Coordinates of C-alpha atoms and ligand atoms in Angstrom, one line a residue:
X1 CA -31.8 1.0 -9.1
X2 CA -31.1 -2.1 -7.2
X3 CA -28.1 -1.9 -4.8
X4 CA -27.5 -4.8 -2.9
X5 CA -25.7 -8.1 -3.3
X6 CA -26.9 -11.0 -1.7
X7 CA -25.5 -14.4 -2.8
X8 CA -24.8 -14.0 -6.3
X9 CA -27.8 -11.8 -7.2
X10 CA -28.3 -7.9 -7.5
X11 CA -31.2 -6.9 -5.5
X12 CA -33.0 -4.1 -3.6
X13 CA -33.1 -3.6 -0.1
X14 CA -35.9 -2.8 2.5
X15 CA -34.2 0.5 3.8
X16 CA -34.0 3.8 3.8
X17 CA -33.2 4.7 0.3
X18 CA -29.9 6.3 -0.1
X19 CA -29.3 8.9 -3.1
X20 CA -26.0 9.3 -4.8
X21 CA -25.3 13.1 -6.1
X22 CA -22.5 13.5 -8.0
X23 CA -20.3 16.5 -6.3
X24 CA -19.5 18.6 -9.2
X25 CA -22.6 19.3 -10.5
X26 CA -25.2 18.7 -8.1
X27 CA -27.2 16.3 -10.4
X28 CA -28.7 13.0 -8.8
X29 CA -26.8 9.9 -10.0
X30 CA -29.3 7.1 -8.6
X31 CA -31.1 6.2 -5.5
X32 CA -31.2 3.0 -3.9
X33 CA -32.8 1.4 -1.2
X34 CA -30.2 0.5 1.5
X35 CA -30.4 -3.0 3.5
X36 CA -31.9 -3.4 6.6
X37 CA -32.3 -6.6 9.3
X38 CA -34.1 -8.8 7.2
X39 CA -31.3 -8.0 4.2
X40 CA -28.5 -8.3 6.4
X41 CA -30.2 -11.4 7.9
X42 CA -30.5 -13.2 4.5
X43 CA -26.7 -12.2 3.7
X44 CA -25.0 -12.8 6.8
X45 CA -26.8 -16.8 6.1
X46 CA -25.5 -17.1 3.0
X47 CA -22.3 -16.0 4.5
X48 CA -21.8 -18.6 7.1
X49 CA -22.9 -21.4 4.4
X50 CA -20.2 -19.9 1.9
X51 CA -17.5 -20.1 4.4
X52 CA -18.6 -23.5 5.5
X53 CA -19.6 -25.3 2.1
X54 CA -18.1 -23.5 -0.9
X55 CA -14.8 -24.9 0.9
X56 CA -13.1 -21.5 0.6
X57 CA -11.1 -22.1 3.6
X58 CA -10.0 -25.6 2.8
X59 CA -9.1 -24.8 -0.3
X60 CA -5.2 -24.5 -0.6
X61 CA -3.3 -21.1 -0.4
X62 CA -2.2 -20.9 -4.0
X63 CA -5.8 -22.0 -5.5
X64 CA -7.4 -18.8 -3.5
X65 CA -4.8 -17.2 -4.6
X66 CA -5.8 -18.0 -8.1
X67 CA -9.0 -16.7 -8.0
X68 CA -7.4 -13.3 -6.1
X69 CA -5.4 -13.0 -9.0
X70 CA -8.1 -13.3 -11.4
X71 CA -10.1 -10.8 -9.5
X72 CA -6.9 -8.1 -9.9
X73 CA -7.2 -9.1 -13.7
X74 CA -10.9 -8.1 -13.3
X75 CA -10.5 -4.7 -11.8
X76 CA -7.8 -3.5 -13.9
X77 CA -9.6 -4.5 -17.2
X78 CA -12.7 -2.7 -15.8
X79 CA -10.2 0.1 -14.3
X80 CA -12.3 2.7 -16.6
X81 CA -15.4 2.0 -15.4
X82 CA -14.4 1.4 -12.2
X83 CA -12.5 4.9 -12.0
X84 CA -15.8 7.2 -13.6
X85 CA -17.9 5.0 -11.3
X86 CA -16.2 6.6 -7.9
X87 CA -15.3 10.5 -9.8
X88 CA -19.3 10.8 -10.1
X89 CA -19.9 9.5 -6.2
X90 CA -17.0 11.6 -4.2
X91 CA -16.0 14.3 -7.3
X92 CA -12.3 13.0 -6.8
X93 CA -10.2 14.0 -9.8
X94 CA -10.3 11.4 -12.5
X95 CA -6.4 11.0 -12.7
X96 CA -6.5 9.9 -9.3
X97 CA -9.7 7.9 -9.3
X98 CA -7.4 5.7 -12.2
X99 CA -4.4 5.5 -10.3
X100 CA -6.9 4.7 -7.7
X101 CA -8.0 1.3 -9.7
X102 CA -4.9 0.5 -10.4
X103 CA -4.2 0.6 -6.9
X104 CA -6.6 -1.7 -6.2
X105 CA -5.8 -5.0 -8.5
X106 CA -2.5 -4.5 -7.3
X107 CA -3.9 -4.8 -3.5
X108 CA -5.3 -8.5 -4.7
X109 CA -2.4 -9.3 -6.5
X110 CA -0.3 -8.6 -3.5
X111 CA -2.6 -10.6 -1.2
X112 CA -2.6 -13.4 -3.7
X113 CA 1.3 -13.6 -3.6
X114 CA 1.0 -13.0 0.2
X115 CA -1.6 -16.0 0.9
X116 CA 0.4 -18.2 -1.5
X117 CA 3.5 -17.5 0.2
X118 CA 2.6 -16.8 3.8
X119 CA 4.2 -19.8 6.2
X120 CA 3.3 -20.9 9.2
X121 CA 5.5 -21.5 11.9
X122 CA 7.5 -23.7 14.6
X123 CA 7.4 -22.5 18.3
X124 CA 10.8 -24.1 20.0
X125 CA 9.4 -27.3 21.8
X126 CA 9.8 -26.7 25.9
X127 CA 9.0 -30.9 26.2
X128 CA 8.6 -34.1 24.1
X129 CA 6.5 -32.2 21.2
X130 CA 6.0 -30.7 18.5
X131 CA 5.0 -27.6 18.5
X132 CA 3.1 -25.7 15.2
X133 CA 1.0 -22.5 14.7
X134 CA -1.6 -22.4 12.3
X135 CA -3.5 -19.2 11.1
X136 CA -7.2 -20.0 10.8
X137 CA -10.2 -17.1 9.4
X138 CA -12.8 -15.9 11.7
X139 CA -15.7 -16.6 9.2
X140 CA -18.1 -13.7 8.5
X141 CA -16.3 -10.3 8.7
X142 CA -18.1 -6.6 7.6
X143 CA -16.0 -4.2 5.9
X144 CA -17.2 -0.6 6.5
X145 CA -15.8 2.0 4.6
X146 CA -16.0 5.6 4.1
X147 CA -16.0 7.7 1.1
X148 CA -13.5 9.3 0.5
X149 CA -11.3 6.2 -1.3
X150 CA -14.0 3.6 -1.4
X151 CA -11.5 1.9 -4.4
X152 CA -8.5 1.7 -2.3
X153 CA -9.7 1.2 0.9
X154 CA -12.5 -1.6 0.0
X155 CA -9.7 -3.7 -1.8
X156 CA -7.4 -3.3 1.2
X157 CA -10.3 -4.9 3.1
X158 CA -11.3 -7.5 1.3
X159 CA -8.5 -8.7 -0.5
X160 CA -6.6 -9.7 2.6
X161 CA -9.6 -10.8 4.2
X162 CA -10.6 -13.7 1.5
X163 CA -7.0 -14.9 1.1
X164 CA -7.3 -15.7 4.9
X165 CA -10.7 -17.7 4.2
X166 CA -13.3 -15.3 5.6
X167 CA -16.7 -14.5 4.1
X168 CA -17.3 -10.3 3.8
X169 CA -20.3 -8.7 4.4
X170 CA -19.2 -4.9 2.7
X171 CA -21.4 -2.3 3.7
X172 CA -19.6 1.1 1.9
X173 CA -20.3 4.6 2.7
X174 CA -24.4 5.6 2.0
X175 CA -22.5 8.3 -0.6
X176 CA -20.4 5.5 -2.4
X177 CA -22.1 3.0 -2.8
X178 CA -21.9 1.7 -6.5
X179 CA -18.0 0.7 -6.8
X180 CA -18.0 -2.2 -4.0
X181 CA -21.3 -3.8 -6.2
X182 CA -18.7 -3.3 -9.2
X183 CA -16.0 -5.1 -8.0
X184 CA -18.3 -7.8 -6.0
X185 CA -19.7 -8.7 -9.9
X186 CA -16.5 -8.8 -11.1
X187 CA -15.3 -11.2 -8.4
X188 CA -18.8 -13.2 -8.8
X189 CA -17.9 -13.2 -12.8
X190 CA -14.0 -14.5 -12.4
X191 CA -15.3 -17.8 -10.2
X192 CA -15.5 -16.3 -6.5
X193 CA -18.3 -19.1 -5.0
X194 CA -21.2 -16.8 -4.1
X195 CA -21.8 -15.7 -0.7
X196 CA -18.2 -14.4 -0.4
X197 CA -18.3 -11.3 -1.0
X198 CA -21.9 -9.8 -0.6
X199 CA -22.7 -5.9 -0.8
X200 CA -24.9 -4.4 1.7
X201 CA -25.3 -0.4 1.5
X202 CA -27.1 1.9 3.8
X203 CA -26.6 4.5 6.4
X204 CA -24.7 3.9 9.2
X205 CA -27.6 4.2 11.8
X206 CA -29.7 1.3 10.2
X207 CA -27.5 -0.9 8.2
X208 CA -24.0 -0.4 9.8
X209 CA -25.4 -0.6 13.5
X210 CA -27.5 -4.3 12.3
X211 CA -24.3 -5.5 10.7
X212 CA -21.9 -4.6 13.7
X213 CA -24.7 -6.1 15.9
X214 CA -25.5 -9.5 13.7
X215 CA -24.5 -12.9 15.7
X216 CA -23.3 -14.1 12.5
X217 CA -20.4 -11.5 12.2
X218 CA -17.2 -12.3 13.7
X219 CA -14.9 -9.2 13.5
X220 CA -15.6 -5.9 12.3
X221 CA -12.9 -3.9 9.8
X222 CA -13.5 -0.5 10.1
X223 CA -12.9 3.0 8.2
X224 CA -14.1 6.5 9.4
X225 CA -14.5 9.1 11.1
X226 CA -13.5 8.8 15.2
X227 CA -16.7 9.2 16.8
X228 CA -17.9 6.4 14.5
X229 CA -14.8 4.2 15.3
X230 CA -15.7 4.8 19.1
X231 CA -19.6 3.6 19.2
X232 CA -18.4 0.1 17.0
X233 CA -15.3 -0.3 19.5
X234 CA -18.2 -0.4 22.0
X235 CA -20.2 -3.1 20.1
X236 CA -17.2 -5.2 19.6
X237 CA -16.4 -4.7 23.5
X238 CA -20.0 -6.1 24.2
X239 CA -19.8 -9.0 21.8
X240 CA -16.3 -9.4 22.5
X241 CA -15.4 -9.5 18.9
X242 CA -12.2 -7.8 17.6
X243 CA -12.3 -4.8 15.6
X244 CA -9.8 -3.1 13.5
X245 CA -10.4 0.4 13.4
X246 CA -8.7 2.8 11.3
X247 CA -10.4 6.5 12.2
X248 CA -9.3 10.3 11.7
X249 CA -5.7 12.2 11.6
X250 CA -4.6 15.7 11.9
X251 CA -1.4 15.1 10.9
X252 CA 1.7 17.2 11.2
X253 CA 4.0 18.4 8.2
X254 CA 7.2 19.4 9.7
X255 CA 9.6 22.0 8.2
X256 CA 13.2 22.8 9.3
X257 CA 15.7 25.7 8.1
X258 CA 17.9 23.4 6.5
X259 CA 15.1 21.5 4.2
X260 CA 15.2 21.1 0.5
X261 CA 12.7 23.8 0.7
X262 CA 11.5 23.3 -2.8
X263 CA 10.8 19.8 -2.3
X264 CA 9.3 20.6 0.9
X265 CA 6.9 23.0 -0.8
X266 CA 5.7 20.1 -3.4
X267 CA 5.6 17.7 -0.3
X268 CA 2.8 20.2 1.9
X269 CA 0.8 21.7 -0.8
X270 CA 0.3 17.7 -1.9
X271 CA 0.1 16.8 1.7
X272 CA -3.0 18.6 2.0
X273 CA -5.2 19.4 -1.1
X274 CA -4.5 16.2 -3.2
X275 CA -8.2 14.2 -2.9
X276 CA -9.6 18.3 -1.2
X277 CA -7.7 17.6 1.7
X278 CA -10.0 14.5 2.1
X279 CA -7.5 12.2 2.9
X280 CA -6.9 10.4 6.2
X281 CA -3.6 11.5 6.2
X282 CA -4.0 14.8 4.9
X283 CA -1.4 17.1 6.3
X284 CA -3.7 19.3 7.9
X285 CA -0.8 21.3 10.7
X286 CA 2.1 22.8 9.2
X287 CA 4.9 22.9 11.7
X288 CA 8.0 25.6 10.1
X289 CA 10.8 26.4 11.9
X290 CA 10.5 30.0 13.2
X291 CA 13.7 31.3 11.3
X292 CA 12.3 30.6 8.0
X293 CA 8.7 31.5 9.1
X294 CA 7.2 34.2 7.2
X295 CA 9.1 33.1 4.1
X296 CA 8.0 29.8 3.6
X297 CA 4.8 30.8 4.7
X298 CA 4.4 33.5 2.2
X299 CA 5.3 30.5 -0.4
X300 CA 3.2 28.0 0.7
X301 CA -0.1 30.8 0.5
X302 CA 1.1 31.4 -3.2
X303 CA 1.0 27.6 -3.9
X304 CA -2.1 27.0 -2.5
X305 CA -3.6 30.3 -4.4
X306 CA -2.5 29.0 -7.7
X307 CA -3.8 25.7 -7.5
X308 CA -6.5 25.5 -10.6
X309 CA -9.7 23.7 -9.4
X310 CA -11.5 22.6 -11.7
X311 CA -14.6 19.8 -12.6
X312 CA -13.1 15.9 -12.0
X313 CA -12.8 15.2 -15.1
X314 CA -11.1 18.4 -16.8
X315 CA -7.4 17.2 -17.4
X316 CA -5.8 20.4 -15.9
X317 CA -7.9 19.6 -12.3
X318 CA -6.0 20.1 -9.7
X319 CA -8.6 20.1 -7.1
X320 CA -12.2 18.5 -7.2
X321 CA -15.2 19.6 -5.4
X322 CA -15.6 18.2 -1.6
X323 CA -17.5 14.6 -1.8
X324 CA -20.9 16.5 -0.6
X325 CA -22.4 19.6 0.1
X326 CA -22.8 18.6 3.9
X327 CA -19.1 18.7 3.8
X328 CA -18.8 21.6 1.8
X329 CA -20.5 22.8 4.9
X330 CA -18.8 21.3 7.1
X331 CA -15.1 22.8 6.1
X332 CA -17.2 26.1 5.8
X333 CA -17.9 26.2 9.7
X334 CA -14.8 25.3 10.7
X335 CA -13.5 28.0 8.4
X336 CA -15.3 30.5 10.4
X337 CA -14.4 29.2 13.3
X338 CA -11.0 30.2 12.4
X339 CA -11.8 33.6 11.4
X340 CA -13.7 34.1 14.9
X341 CA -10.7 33.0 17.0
X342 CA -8.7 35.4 15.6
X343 CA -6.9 33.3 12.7
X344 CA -5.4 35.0 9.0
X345 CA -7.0 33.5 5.9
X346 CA -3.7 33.8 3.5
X347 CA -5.4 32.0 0.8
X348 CA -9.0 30.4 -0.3
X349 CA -11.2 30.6 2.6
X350 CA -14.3 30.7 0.2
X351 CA -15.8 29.3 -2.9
X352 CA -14.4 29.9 -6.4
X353 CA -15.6 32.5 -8.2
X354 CA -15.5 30.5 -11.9
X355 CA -19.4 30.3 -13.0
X356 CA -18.3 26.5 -14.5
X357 CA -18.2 25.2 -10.5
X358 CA -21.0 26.8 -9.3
X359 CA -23.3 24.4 -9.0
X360 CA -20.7 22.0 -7.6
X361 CA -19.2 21.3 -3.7
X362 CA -16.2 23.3 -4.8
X363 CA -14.2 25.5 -2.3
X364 CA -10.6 26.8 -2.4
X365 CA -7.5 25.7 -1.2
X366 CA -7.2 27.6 2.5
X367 CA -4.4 28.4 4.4
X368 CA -4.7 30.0 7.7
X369 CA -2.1 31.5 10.0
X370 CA -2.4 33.3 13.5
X371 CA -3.5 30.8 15.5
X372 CA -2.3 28.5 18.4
X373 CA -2.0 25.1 18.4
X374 CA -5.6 25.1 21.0
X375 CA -7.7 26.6 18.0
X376 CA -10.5 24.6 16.8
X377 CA -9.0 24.2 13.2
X378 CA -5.7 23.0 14.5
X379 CA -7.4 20.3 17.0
X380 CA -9.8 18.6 14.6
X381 CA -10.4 17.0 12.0
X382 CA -11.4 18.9 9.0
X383 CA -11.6 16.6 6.2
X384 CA -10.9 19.2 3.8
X385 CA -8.4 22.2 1.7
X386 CA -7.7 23.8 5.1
X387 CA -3.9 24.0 6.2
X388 CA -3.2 25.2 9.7
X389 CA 0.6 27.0 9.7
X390 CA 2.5 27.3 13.3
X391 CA 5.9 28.6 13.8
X392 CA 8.2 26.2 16.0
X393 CA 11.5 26.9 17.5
X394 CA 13.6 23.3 18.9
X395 CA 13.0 19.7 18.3
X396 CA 12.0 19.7 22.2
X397 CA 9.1 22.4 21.7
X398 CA 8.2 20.8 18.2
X399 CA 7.4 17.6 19.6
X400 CA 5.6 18.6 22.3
X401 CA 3.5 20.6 20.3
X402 CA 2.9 18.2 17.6
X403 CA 2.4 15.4 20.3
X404 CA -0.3 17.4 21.7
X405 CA -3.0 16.5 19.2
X406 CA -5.1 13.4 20.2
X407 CA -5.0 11.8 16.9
X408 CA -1.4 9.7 15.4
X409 CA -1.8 8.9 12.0
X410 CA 1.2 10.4 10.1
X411 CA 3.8 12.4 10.0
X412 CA 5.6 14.5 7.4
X413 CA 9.3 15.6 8.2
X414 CA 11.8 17.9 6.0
X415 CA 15.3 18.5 7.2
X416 CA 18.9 17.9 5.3
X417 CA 19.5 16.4 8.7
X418 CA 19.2 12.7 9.0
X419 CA 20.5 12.6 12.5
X420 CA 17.9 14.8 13.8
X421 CA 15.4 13.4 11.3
X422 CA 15.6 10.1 12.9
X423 CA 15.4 11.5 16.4
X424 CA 12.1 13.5 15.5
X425 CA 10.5 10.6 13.7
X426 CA 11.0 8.2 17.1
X427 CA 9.4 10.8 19.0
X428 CA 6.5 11.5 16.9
X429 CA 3.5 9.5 17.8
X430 CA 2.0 8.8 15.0
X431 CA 1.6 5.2 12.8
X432 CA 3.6 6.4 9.8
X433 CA 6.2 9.1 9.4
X434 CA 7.2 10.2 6.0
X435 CA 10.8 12.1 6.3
X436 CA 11.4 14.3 3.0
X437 CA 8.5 12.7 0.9
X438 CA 4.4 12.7 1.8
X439 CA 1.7 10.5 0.8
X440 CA 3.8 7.7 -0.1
X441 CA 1.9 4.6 0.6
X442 CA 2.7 0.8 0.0
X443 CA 0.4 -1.8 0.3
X444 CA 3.5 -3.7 1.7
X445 CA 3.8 -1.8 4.5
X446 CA 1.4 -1.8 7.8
X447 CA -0.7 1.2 8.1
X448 CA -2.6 2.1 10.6
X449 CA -2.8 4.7 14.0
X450 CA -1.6 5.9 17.2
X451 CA -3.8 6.9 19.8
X452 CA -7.6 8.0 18.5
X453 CA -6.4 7.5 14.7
X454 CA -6.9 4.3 15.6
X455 CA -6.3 0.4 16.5
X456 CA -4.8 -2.4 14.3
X457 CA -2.2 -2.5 11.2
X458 CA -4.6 -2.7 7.6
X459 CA -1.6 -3.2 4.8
X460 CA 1.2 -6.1 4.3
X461 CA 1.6 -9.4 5.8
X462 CA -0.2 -7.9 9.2
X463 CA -2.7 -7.1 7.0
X464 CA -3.3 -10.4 6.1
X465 CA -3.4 -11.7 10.0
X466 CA -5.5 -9.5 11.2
X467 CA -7.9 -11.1 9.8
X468 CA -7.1 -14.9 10.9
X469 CA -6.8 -16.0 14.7
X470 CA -3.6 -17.6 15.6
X471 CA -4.2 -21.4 16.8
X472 CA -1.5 -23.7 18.6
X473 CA -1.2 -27.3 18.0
X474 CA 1.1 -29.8 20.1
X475 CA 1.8 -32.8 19.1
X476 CA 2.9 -35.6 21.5
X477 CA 6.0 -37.4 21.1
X478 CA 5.7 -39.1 24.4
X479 CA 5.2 -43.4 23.8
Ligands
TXE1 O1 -18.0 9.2 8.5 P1 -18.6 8.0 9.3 P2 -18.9 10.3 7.7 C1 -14.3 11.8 9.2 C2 -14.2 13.1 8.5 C3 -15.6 13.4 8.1 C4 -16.4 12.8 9.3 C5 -17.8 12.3 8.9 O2 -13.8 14.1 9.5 O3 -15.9 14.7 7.9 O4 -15.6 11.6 9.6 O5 -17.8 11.5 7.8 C6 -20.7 4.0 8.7 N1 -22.4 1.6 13.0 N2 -13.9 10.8 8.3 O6 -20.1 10.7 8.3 O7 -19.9 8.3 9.9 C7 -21.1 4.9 7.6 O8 -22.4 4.5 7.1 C8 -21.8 1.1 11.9 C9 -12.5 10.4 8.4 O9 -19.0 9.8 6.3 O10 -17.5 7.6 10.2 C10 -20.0 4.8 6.7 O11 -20.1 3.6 5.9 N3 -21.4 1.8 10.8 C11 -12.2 9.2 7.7 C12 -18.8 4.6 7.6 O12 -19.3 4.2 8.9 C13 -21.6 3.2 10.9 C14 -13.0 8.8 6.5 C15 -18.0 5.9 7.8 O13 -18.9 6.9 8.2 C16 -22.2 3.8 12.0 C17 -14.4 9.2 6.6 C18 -22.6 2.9 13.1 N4 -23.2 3.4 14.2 C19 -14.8 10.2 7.5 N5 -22.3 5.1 11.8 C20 -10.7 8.9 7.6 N6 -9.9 9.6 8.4 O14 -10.3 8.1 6.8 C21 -21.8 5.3 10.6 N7 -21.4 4.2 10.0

């Protein structure tokens, strides 16, 4: 199967060929070759000719924004197709993979109101001018994304970064490949002037490291794991190029005494095995307040064990298979690590027994007890159904606990106390904190991490800068 986009034709690439296996039952979906140099080359031309000839940039705010709008138009009458398209790539549950496309028109409908809307503005003059600050787009940015949400996260890319007049060079996960060349077509097909949006897949080691490295590319918006995040943060330090980096989380879910403890149930058991646990802001550490300890506990294990997995596209599905087998793998290790530093398995901790998942990545929903807040499980980043529990006793050991980790992505708090529930969320370091709710996420609002979850704001009106440069013109009044 052809893979790539280059100007406004599907092609194949020179690369290593990449081969999509759908999760639930093992069975090959398509191979492709990926791009390498001489693809990205070709692309990353037609890039720099888009940006400078099609006129995208000097076109007015509200005519990009027509064409944004007529993308979101695009994407939700192809929400179907769009949905199926990632279910057989990462095994996510089809009910989500939907709300999923929804998800992202609405992300180019709201950058379309945003670039029509957005002003510019009016320093106070300090002399005899006039002062003005204009927003201009870097020109050629790549988009890498992971696969977990390829949907959401490519719109939240690339949306904001066309309404500020930039050329994207996408190169999506090697595992998810075929929804960004869905949604490039369908921006090709409602008017966007080729060479705008081109589609590059491949592994990270070929294709990602030519893209990051390519003279043409001007900033780099990245999604993944940490250790990725760090080796492009080196690349952009070398070209001196900005990056936006959005990496991993191991994000607390905090429970005190005096919660809605019902709620709070809902709120952790979502938290954590909605999307597997593959989430970045999965709520991997459960924090609970020592007096309700073994209860809540004991509840939480009785959730988890009654959650029905089941194949993505079964209605009753409540939890898919992992997005691979490597990461079925993966969660399994760290599993055992668990086990060999002296931590309870209270629920899952191994595959389901049900003869319809076998020959899917399927594991159950784990929850794991015993262990300090220096075991392996509770440090890093799983990337899967495996909750951490740990007992707390005041807000002043809470924090420091939860402050511990070296990742600050979000932040789950449940308490009937709001006094104490804005204290804890000031203190928390994380990018978002969610105080008696979890998950909720707005594409009006900046997102984004604290420490090793990451660097930059993707989402809302920041979202939309950070992918323009800020320029300041003064105009003479002197004469
Ligand atoms: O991620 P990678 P992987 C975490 C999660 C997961 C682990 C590994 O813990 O288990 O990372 O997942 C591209 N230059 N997260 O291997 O490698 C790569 O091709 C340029 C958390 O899938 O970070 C893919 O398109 N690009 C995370 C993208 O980077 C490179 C979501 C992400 O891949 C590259 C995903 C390079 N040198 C994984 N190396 C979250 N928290 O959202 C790889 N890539």
């Amino acid at each position: 199967m052809d893979g790539l986009l280059i100007g406004d034709k599907v092609t194949g690439g020179s690369g290593a060929v990449l081969r999509s296996i759908n999760p639930a039952d093992g069975l090959t979906n398509y191979e492709i070759a990926g791009a390498n140099a001489a693809d990205i080359d070709r692309a990353a031309t037609l890039a720099q000719q888009a940006v400078r000839d099609a006129g995208w940039r000097k076109q007015k705010p509200h005519e990009r924004a027509r064409l944004l709008s007529r993308i979101a138009d695009a994407i939700a009458a192809n929400g179907e197709a769009l949905a199926r398209q990632q279910m057989i790539e990462n095994g996510k549950v089809l009910a989500e993979c939907r709300a999923q496309a929804a998800s992202a028109a609405a992300t180019f409908r709201y950058y379309a109101a945003a670039c029509e809307t957005m002003e510019a503005e009016t320093p106070p003059a300090r002399g005899n001018y006039f002062g003005q600050t204009v927003y201009e787009p870097y020109g050629v940015i790549v988009a890498i994304t992971p696969w977990n949400s390829p949907l959401t996260m490519e719109a939240q890319k690339i949306a904001p970064a066309l309404a500020a007049g930039n050329a994207v060079l996408l190169k999506p996960s090697e595992i998810t490949s075929g929804v960004g060349l869905i949604v490039a077509r369908l921006a090709l097909e409602a008017g966007l002037p080729p060479g705008l949006l081109q589609v590059l897949p491949g592994n990270g080691r070929e294709t990602g490291t030519a893209l990051v490295n390519h003279d043409a590319v001007r900033m780099i918006s990245f999604t993944g794991g940490t250790g990725t995040g760090r080796a492009i943060a080196a690349v952009a330090a070398l070209r001196l190029i900005p990056a936006a980096l959005e990496l991993g989380g191991k994000s607390p879910n905090i429970v005190f005494a005096d919660a809605d403890l019902d709620a709070a149930i809902e709120g952790v058991i979502g938290g954590i095995f909605e999307a597997t646990g593959q989430s970045c802001v999965a709520g991997s550490r459960l924090f609970v307040q020592r007096a309700i300890y073994s209860s809540f506990v004991e509840r939480i294990a009785a959730a988890a064990r009654g959650l029905r997995p089941g194949l993505p596209e079964s209605s009753g599905a409540q939890i898919g298979p992992l997005a691979s087998f490597a990461q079925r793998e993966r969660v399994e290790s760290f599993v055992a690590s668990a086990r060999e530093e002296g931590g309870q398995v209270l629920a899952g901790g191994q595959r389901p027994a049900d003869q319809a998942l076998q020959a899917g990545a399927f594991y159950l929903p784990t929850v794991i007890d015993g262990l300090s807040g220096a075991a392996t499980v509770c440090r890093e980043e799983i990337f899967g159904p495996v909750l951490a529990v740990l007992p707390f006793d005041g807000e002043d050991d809470l924090i420091a606990q939860v402050n511990e980790s070296v990742y600050g992505l979000a932040c789950g708090l449940w308490t009937a106390d709001y006094k104490r529930a804005w204290r804890v969320a000031r203190a928390i370091e994380a990018g978002t904190v969610w105080i008696n709710t979890y998950k909720q996420l707005s594409i009006a609002a900046p997102f984004g991490g604290f420490k090793q979850s990451g660097i930059g704001r993707e989402k809302g009106l920041s979202g939309l800068r950070l992918y323009q440069q800020a320029k300041s013109l003064y105009w003479g009044l002197d004469g």
